[in-house]
Coordinates of C-alpha atoms in Angstrom, one line a residue:
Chain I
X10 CA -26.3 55.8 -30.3
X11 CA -29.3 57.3 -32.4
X12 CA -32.4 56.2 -31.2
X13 CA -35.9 57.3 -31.9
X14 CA -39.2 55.9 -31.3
X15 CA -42.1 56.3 -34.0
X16 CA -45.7 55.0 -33.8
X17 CA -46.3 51.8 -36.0
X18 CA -48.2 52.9 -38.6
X19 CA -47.0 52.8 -42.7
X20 CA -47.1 57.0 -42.8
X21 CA -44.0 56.5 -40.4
X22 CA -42.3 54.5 -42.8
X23 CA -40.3 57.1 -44.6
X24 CA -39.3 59.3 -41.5
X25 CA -38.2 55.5 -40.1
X26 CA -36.0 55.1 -43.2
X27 CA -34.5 58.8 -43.2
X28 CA -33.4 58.4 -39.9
X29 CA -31.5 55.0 -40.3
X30 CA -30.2 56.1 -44.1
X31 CA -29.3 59.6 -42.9
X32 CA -27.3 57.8 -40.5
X33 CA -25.9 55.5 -42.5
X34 CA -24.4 57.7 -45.2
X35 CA -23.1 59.8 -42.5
X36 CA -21.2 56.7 -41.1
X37 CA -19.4 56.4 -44.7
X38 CA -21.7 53.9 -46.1
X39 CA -21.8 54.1 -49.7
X40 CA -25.1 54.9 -51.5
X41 CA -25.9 51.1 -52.7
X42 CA -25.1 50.2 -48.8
X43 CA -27.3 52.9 -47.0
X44 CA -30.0 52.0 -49.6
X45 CA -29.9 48.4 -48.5
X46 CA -30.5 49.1 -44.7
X47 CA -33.2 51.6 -46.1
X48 CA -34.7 48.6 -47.7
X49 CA -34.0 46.0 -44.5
X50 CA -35.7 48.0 -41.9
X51 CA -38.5 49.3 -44.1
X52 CA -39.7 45.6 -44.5
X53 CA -38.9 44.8 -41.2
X54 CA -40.8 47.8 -40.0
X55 CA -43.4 47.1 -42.1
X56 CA -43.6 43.3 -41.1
X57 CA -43.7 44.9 -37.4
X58 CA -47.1 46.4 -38.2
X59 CA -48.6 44.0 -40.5
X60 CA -47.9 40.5 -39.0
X61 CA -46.6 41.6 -35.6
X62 CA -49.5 44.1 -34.5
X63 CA -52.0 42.9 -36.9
X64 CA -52.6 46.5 -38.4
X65 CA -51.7 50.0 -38.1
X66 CA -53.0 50.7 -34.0
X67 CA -51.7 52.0 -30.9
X68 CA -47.9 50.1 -31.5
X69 CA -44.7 51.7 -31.3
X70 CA -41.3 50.7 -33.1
X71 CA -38.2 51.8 -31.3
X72 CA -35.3 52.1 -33.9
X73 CA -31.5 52.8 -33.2
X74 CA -28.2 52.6 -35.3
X75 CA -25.2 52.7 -33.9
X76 CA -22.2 52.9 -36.7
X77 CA -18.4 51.7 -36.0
X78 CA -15.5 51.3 -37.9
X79 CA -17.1 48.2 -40.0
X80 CA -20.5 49.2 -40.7
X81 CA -23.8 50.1 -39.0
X82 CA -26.2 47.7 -36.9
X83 CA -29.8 48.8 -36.7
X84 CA -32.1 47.6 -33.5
X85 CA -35.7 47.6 -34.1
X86 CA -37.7 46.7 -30.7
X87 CA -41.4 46.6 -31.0
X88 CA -43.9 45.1 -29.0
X89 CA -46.1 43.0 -30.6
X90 CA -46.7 39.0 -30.5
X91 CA -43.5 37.1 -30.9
X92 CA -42.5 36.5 -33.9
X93 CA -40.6 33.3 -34.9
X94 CA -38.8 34.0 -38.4
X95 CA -38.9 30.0 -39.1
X96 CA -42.8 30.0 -39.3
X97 CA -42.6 31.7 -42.3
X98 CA -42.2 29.6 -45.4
X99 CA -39.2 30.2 -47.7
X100 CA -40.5 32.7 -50.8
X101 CA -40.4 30.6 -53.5
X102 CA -40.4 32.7 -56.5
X103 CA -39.5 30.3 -59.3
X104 CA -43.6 29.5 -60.6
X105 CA -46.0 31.0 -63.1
X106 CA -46.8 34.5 -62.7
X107 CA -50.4 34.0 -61.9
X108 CA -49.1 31.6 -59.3
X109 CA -47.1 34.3 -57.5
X110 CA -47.6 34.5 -53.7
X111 CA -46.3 37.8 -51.7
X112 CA -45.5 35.7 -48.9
X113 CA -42.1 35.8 -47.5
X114 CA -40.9 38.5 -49.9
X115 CA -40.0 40.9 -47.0
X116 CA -38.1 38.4 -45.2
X117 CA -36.4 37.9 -48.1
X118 CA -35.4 41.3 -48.7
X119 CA -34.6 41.9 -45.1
X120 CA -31.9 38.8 -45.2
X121 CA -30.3 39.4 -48.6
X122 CA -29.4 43.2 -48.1
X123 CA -28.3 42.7 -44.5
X124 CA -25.0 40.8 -43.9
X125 CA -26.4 39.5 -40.4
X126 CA -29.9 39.5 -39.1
X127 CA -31.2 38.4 -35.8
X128 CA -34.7 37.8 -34.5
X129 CA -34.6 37.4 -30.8
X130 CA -38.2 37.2 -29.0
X131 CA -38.4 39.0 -25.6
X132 CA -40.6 36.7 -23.4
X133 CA -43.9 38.6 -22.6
X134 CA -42.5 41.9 -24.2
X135 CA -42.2 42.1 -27.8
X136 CA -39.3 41.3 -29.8
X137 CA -35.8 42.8 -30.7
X138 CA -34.4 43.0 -34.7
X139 CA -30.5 43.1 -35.1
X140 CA -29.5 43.9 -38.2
X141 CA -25.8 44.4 -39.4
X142 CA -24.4 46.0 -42.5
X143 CA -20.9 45.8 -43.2
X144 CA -19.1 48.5 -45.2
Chain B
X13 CA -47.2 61.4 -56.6
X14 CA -48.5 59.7 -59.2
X15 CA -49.5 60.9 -62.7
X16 CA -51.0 59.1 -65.9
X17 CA -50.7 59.6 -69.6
X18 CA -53.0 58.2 -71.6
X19 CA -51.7 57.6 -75.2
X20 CA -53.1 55.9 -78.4
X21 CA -52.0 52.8 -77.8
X22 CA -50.2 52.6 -74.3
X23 CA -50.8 54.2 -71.2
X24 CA -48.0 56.1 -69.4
X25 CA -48.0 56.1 -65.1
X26 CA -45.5 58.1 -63.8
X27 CA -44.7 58.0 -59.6
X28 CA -42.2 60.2 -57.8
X29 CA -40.4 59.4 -54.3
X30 CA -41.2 56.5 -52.1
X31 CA -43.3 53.9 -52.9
X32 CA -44.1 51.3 -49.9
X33 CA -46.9 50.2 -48.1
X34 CA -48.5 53.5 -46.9
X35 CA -48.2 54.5 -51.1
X36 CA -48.2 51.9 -53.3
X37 CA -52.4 51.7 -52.6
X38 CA -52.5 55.1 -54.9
X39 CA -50.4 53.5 -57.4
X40 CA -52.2 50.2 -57.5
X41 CA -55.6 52.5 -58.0
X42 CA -53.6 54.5 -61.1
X43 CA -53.3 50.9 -62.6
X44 CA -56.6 49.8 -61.6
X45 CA -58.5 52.8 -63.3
X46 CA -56.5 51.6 -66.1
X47 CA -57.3 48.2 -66.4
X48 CA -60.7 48.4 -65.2
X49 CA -61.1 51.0 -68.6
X50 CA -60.0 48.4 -71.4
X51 CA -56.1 49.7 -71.3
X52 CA -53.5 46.8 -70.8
X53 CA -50.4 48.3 -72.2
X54 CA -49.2 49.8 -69.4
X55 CA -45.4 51.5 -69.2
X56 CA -44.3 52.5 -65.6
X57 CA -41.8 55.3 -65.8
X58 CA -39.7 55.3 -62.6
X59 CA -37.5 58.3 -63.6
X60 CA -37.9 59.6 -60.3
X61 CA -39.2 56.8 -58.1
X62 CA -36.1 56.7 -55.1
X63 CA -37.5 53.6 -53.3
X64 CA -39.6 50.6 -53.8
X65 CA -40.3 48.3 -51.4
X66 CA -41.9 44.6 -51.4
X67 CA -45.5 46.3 -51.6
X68 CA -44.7 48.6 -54.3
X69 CA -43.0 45.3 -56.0
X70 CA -46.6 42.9 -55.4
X71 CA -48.4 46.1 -57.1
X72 CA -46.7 45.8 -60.2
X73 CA -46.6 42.2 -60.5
X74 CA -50.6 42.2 -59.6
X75 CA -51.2 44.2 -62.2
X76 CA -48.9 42.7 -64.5
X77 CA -50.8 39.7 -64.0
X78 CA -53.9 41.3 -64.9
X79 CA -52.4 43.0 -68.1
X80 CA -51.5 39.6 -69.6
X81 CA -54.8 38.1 -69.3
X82 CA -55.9 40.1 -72.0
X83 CA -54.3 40.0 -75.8
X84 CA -50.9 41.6 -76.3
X85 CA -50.8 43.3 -72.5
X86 CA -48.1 43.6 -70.1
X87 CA -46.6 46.1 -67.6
X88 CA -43.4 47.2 -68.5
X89 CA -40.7 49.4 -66.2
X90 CA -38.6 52.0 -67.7
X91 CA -35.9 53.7 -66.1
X92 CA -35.6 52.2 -62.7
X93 CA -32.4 53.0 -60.7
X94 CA -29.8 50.8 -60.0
X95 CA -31.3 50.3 -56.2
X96 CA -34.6 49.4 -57.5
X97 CA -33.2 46.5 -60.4
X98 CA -31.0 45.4 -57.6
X99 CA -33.9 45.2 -54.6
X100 CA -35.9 43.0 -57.8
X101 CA -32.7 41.1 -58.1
X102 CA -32.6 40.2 -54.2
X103 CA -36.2 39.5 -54.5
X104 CA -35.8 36.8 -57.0
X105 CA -37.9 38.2 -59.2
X106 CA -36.0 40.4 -61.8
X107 CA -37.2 37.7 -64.1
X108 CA -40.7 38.3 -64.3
X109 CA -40.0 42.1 -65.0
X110 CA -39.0 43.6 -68.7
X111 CA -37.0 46.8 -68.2
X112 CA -36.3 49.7 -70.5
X113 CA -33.9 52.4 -70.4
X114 CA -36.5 55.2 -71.6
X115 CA -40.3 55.7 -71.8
X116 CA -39.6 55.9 -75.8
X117 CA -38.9 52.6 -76.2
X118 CA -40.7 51.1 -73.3
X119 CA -44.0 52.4 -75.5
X120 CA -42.3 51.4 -79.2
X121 CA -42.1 47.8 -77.1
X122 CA -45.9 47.2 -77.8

C-alpha cells in the first residue's frame, strides 16, 4: 500500500494530492474520479491543520491508498485533538450571498465526492480518515 | 500564478494551477488590490486553473460579495473545467456563480 507521511502545513497540500491522484489514475480511475479524491483529501487535509492542529505547526498527516478491483480507499491519520464530524453544523448554503458562512463547506466536499467516509477518533492519539472511492 | 489585466471597463485576473489554502491568499490580494482601487467588474479566467478547493471557492464568493455592493459589480468566472463547475455543484453553490465559456464574453457581460 502507498503510504507517505508529510508535515501538516498548506505548502504540502499539492505533493499530498499528487500522491493520492497519481495513484488513483494509475489504479484505472477515470479523470472525474481521481479528481474527486484529489478534492476529498485536500479538504480533509486541510481540515487536519486548520481545525485539528489549530494552525500550520509541528503536525504530521500520514496518507495511504490502497487501490483494488472496485476503487481506491485513502487513510489519512493525523494527530491532533479528536475530531467529531457531528459537531459541525450542516453547510447550509441556500441564504443571501452576504449571508454566506464558509463553515462546513469542506465537510461537504469531502462527503459528496467520496462514496464512503469514516471518521474514527483514536483515544489519546489522533484520529484516522477512511475514505472510499468506487470506480 | 496569478496575473491581472486591467481594461477600460473590467478587470481581467488570470491564475494558473492549484488554487487552495496555501494559494488562494495571493489571489484574494489580486482581487483585493482591485476592489480597494474603485474596480468592481471583475472576470476570473480559469483557462488554466487545474484545482480549486473550498478556500479558493470562499475567495471568490468574498469578493463577489464585495463587487456587488457597489453599482453594476460582480465577479464573473470564465472557462472553468468541468472538475471545477462540478466541485461548485457538490458545494451547493453553483448558484451564486455566473459562468462563461470565454473571457470575450465574460467582459461583453458588463
Amino acid at each position: 500500500m502507498p503510504k507517505a507521511t508529510f508535515e501538516a502545513r498548506y505548502e504540502n497540500l499539492g505533493r499530498i494530492c499528487e500522491f493520492v491522484s497519481s495513484t488513483a489514475k494509475r489504479a484505472g480511475l477515470d479523470d472525474s474520479a481521481a479528481y474527486a479524491v484529489e478534492l476529498a483529501t485536500n479538504e480533509a487535509c486541510t481540515n487536519i491543520i486548520e481545525h485539528g492542529y489549530g494552525g500550520e505547526g509541528d503536525g504530521q498527516i500520514e496518507c495511504s491508498i490502497e487501490a483494488d478491483d472496485g476503487g481506491v480507499t485513502v487513510v489519512l491519520l493525523d494527530w491532533s485533538r479528536p475530531f467529531d464530524p457531528s459537531s459541525v453544523p450542516e453547510a447550509d448554503f441556500e441564504v443571501p450571498l452576504e449571508e454566506l458562512n464558509p463553515r462546513g463547506a469542506g465537510l461537504r466536499l469531502i462527503r459528496g465526492s467520496m462514496d464512503e467516509v469514516q471518521f474514527e477518533p483514536i483515544p489519546g492519539n489522533g484520529n484516522r480518515l477512511t475514505m472510499r472511492k468506487s470506480r | 500564478m496569478v496575473e491581472t489585466i486591467r481594461m477600460e471597463k473590467v478587470d481581467v485576473v488570470k491564475a494558473a494551477g492549484r488554487i487552495d489554502s496555501h494559494s488562494s491568499p495571493e489571489l484574494k490580494d489580486a482581487f483585493d488590490v482591485l476592489l480597494n482601487d474603485g474596480r468592481n467588474k471583475l472576470v476570473f479566467d480559469m483557462s488554466e486553473v487545474e484545482f480549486l478547493s473550498s478556500s479558493g471557492v470562499w475567495v471568490l464568493l468574498e469578493t463577489q460579495k464585495r463587487a456587488r455592493r457597489r453599482s453594476k459589480g460582480d465577479l464573473v468566472l470564465a472557462n472553468p473545467s468541468d472538475n471545477i463547475k462540478k466541485t461548485l455543484d457538490l458545494a451547493g453553490l453553483m448558484h451564486f456563480m455566473k459562468i462563461f465559456d470565454g473571457v470575450d464574453t465574460a467582459v461583453a457581460g458588463f
